[in-house]
Coordinates of C-alpha atoms and ligand atoms in Angstrom, one line a residue:
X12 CA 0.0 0.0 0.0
X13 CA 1.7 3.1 -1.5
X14 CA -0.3 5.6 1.3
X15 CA 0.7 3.5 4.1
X16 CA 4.4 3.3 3.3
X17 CA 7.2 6.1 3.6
X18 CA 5.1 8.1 6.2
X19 CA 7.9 9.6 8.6
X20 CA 5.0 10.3 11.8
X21 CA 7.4 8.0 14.2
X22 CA 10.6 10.5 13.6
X23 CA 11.8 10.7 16.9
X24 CA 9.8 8.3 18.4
X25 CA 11.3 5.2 20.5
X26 CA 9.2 1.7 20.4
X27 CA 10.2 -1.3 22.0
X28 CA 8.9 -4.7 20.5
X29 CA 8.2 -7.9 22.1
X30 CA 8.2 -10.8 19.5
X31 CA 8.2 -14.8 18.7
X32 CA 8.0 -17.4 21.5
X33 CA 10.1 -17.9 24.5
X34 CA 11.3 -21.2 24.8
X35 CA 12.1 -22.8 28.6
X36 CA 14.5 -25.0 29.2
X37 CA 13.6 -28.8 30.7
X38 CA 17.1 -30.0 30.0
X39 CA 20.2 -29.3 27.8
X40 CA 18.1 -31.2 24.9
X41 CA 14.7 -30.1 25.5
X42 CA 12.2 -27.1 26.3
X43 CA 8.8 -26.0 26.3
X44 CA 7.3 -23.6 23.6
X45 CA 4.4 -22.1 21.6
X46 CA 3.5 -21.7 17.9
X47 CA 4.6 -18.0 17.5
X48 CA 5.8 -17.8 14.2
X49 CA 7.0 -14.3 14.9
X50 CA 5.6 -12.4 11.9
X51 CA 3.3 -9.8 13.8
X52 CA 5.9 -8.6 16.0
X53 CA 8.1 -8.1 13.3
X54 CA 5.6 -6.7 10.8
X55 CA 5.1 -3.8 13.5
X56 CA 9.2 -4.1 14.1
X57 CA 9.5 -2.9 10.0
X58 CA 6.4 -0.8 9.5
X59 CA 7.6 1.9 12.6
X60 CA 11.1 1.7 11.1
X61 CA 9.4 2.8 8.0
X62 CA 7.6 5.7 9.7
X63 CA 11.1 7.3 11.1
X64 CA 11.2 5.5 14.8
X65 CA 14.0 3.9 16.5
X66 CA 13.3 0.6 17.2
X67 CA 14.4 -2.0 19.4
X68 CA 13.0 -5.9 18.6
X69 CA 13.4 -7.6 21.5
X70 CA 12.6 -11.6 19.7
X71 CA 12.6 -14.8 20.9
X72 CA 13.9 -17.8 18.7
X73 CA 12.0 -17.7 15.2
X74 CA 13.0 -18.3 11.6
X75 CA 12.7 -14.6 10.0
X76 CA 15.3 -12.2 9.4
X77 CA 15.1 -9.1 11.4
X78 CA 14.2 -6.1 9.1
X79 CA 17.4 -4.2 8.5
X80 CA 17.8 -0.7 11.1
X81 CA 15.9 -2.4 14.0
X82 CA 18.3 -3.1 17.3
X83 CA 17.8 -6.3 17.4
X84 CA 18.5 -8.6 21.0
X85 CA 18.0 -12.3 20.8
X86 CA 16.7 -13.9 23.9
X87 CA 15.6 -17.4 24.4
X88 CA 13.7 -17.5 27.9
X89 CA 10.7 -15.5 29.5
X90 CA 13.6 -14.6 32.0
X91 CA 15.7 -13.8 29.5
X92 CA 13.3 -11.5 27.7
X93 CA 11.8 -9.6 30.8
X94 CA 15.6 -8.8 31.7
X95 CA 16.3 -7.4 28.2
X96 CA 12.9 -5.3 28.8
X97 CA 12.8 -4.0 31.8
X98 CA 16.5 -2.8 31.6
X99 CA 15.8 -0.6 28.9
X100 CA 12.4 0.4 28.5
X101 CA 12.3 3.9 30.6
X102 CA 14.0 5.1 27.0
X103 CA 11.0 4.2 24.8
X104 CA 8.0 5.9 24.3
X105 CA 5.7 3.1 22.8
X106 CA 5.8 -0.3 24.4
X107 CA 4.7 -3.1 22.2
X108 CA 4.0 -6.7 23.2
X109 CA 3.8 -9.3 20.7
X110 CA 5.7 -12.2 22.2
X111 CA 4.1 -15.3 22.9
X112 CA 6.1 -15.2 26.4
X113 CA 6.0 -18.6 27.9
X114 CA 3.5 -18.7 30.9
X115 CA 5.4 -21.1 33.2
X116 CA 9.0 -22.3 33.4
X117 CA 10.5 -25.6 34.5
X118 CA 10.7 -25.2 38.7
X119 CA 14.6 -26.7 38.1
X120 CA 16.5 -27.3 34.9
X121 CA 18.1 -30.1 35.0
X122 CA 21.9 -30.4 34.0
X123 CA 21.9 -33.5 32.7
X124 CA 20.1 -34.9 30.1
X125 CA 16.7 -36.8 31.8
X126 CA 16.9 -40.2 31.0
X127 CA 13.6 -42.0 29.7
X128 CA 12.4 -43.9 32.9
X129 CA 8.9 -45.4 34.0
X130 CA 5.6 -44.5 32.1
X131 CA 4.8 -41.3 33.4
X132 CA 6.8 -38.4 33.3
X133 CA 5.9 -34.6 35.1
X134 CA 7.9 -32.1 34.9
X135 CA 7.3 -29.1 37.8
X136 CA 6.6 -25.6 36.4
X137 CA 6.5 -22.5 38.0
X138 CA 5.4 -18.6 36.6
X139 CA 7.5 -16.9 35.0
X140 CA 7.1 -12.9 34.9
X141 CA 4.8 -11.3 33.2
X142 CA 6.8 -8.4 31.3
X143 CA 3.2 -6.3 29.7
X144 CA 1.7 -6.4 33.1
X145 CA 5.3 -5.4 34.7
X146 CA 5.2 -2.6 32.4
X147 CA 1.9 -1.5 32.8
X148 CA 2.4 -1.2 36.7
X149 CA 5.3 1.4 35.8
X150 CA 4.9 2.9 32.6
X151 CA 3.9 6.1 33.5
X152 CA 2.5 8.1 30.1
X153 CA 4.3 5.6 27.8
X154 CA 1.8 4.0 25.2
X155 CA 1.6 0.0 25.8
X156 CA 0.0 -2.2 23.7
X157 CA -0.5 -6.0 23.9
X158 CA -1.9 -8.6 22.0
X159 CA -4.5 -11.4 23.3
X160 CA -4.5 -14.4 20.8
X161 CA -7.6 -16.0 22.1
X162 CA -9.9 -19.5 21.5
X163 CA -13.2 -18.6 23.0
X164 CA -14.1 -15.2 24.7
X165 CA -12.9 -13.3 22.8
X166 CA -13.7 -9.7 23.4
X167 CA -13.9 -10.4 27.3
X168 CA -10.9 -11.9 27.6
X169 CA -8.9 -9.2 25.5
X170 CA -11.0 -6.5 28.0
X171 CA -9.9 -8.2 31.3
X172 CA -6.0 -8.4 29.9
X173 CA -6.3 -4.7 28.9
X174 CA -7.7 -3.7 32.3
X175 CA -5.4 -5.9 34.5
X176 CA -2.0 -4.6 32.8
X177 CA -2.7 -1.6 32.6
X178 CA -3.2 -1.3 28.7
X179 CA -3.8 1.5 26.6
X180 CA -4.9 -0.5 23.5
X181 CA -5.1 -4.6 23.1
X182 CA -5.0 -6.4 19.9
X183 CA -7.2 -9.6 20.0
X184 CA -7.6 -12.1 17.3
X185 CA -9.3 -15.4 17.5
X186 CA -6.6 -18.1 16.6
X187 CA -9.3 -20.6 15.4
X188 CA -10.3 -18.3 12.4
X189 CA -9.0 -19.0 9.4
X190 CA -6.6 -16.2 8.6
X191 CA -5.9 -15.1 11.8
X192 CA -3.7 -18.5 13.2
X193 CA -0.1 -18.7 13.9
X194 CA 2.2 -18.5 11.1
X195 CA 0.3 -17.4 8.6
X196 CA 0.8 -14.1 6.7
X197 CA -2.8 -12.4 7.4
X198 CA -4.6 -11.6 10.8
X199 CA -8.1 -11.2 11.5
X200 CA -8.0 -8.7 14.4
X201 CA -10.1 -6.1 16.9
X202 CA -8.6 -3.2 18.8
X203 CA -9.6 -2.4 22.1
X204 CA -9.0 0.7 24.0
X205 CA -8.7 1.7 27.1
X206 CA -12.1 3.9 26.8
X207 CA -13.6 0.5 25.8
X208 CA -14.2 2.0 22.3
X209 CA -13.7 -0.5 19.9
X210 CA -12.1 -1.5 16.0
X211 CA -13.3 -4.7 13.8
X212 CA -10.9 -5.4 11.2
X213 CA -11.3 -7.5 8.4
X214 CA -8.7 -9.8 7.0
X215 CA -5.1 -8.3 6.5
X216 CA -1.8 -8.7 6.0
X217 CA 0.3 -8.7 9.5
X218 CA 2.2 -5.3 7.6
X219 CA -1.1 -3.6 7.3
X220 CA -2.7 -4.7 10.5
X221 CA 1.4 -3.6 11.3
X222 CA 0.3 0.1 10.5
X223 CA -3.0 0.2 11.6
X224 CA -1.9 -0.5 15.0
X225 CA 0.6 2.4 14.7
X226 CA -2.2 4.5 13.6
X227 CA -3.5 4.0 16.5
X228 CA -0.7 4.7 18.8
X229 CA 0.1 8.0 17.5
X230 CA -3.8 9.3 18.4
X231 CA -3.7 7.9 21.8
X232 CA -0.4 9.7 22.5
X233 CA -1.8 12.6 21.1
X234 CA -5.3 12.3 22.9
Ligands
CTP5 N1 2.7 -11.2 28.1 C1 3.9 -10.8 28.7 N2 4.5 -11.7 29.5 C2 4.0 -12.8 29.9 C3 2.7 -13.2 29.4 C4 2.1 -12.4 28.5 O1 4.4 -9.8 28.3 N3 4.6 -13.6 30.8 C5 2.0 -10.3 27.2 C6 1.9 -10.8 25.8 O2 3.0 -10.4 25.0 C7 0.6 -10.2 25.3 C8 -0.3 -10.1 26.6 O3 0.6 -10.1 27.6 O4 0.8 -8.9 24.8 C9 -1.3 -11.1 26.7 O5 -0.7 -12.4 26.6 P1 -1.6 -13.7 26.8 O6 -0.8 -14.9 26.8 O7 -2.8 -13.6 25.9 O8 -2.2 -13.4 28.3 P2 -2.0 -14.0 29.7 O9 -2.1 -12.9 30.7 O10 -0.7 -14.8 29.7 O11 -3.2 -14.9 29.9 P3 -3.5 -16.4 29.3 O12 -2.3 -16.9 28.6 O13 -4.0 -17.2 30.5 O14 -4.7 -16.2 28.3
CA6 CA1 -0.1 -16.5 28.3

């Protein structure tokens, strides 16, 4: 889309990006991860280095190249990523979470690799941090954004999840909708806002839902 590319509306402007999966460690051989494809996080990654920001794509292990001008720090755990965030987002201005950020983590990794034993196996886990609700809690007037990649519930879900970390705007899409799963290159998506106003979307490409989401930013930091 010719109108949407080459704005320069983020000159000057600092975002920090969440993206991929986290992946947590059972064992030197194994771990425990999600789907996350990374493509949203790093369709909004490009689109803001398009319109003038400085960006900083904080990404968990995926299989896409990091669009060129983006600082760009690989992490592999939860841990690992909430670390990288919370040490360096008082510099950014717009917060965007898009990482599938494991929920739990093994209570003890073991150093050795576990031997297959009897016919049950359980592994321990404990919760990790949760780095949008961490941020929410001190982000002051920052603009943070999340994403709520739902099965049922949708819209109630995506509400309570803005409300409880302190959102200014949540991007929900319902993974069982064709178009709108992981890996693909199109999302299906609604906006919510912290005024509980509301945006349908139809079926896009992650860039455009990518600028649309930017779009948005810029007129809450200017409301
Ligand atoms: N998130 C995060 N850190 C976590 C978990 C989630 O930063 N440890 C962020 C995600 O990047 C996303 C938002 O919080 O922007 C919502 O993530 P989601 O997994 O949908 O919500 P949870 O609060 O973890 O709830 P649940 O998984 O039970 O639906
Ligand atoms: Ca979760």
């Amino acid at each position: 889309k010719g109108i949407l590319s080459k704005k320069s509306d983020y000159e000057g402007l600092r975002i920090l990006v969440t993206a991929g999966p986290t992946r947590e460690p059972i064992d030197p051989v194994r771990y425990i991860s999600n789907h996350s494809s990374g493509k949203m996080g790093y369709a909004v990654a490009k689109a803001a280095l398009e319109r003038g920001a400085f960006v900083k794509l904080v990404t968990g292990p995926v299989n896409i190249t990091p669009p060129s001008g983006a600082e760009v720090v690989c992490v592999t755990s939860a841990i690992d990523m909430y670390n990288e965030v919370m040490k360096s987002y008082e510099s950014f201005d717009v917060l965007v979470m898009v990482a599938a950020v494991a929920d739990y983590r093994c209570a003890s990794v073991s150093e050795s690799k576990i031997k297959k034993s009897g016919d049950r196996f359980t592994v321990e886990l404990v919760k990790n941090p949760d780095i949008a609700a961490e941020l929410g809690k001190v982000k002051g007037d920052r603009v943070l954004v999340g994403f709520s990649a739902e099965t049922d519930n949708l819209l109630e879900n995506a509400a309570l999840k803005l409300a409880s970390k302190n959102m200014d705007m949540i991007v929900a899409n319902d993974v069982t909708v064709e178009g709108a799963g992981f890996g693909v290159d199109t999302n299906i998506v609604k906006f919510i806002k912290r005024d509980g106003s509301s945006i349908d979307l139809p079926i896009m490409s992650k860039e455009d839902v990518a600028h649309r989401i930017l779009d948005e930013v810029l007129s809450i930091g200017k409301g």
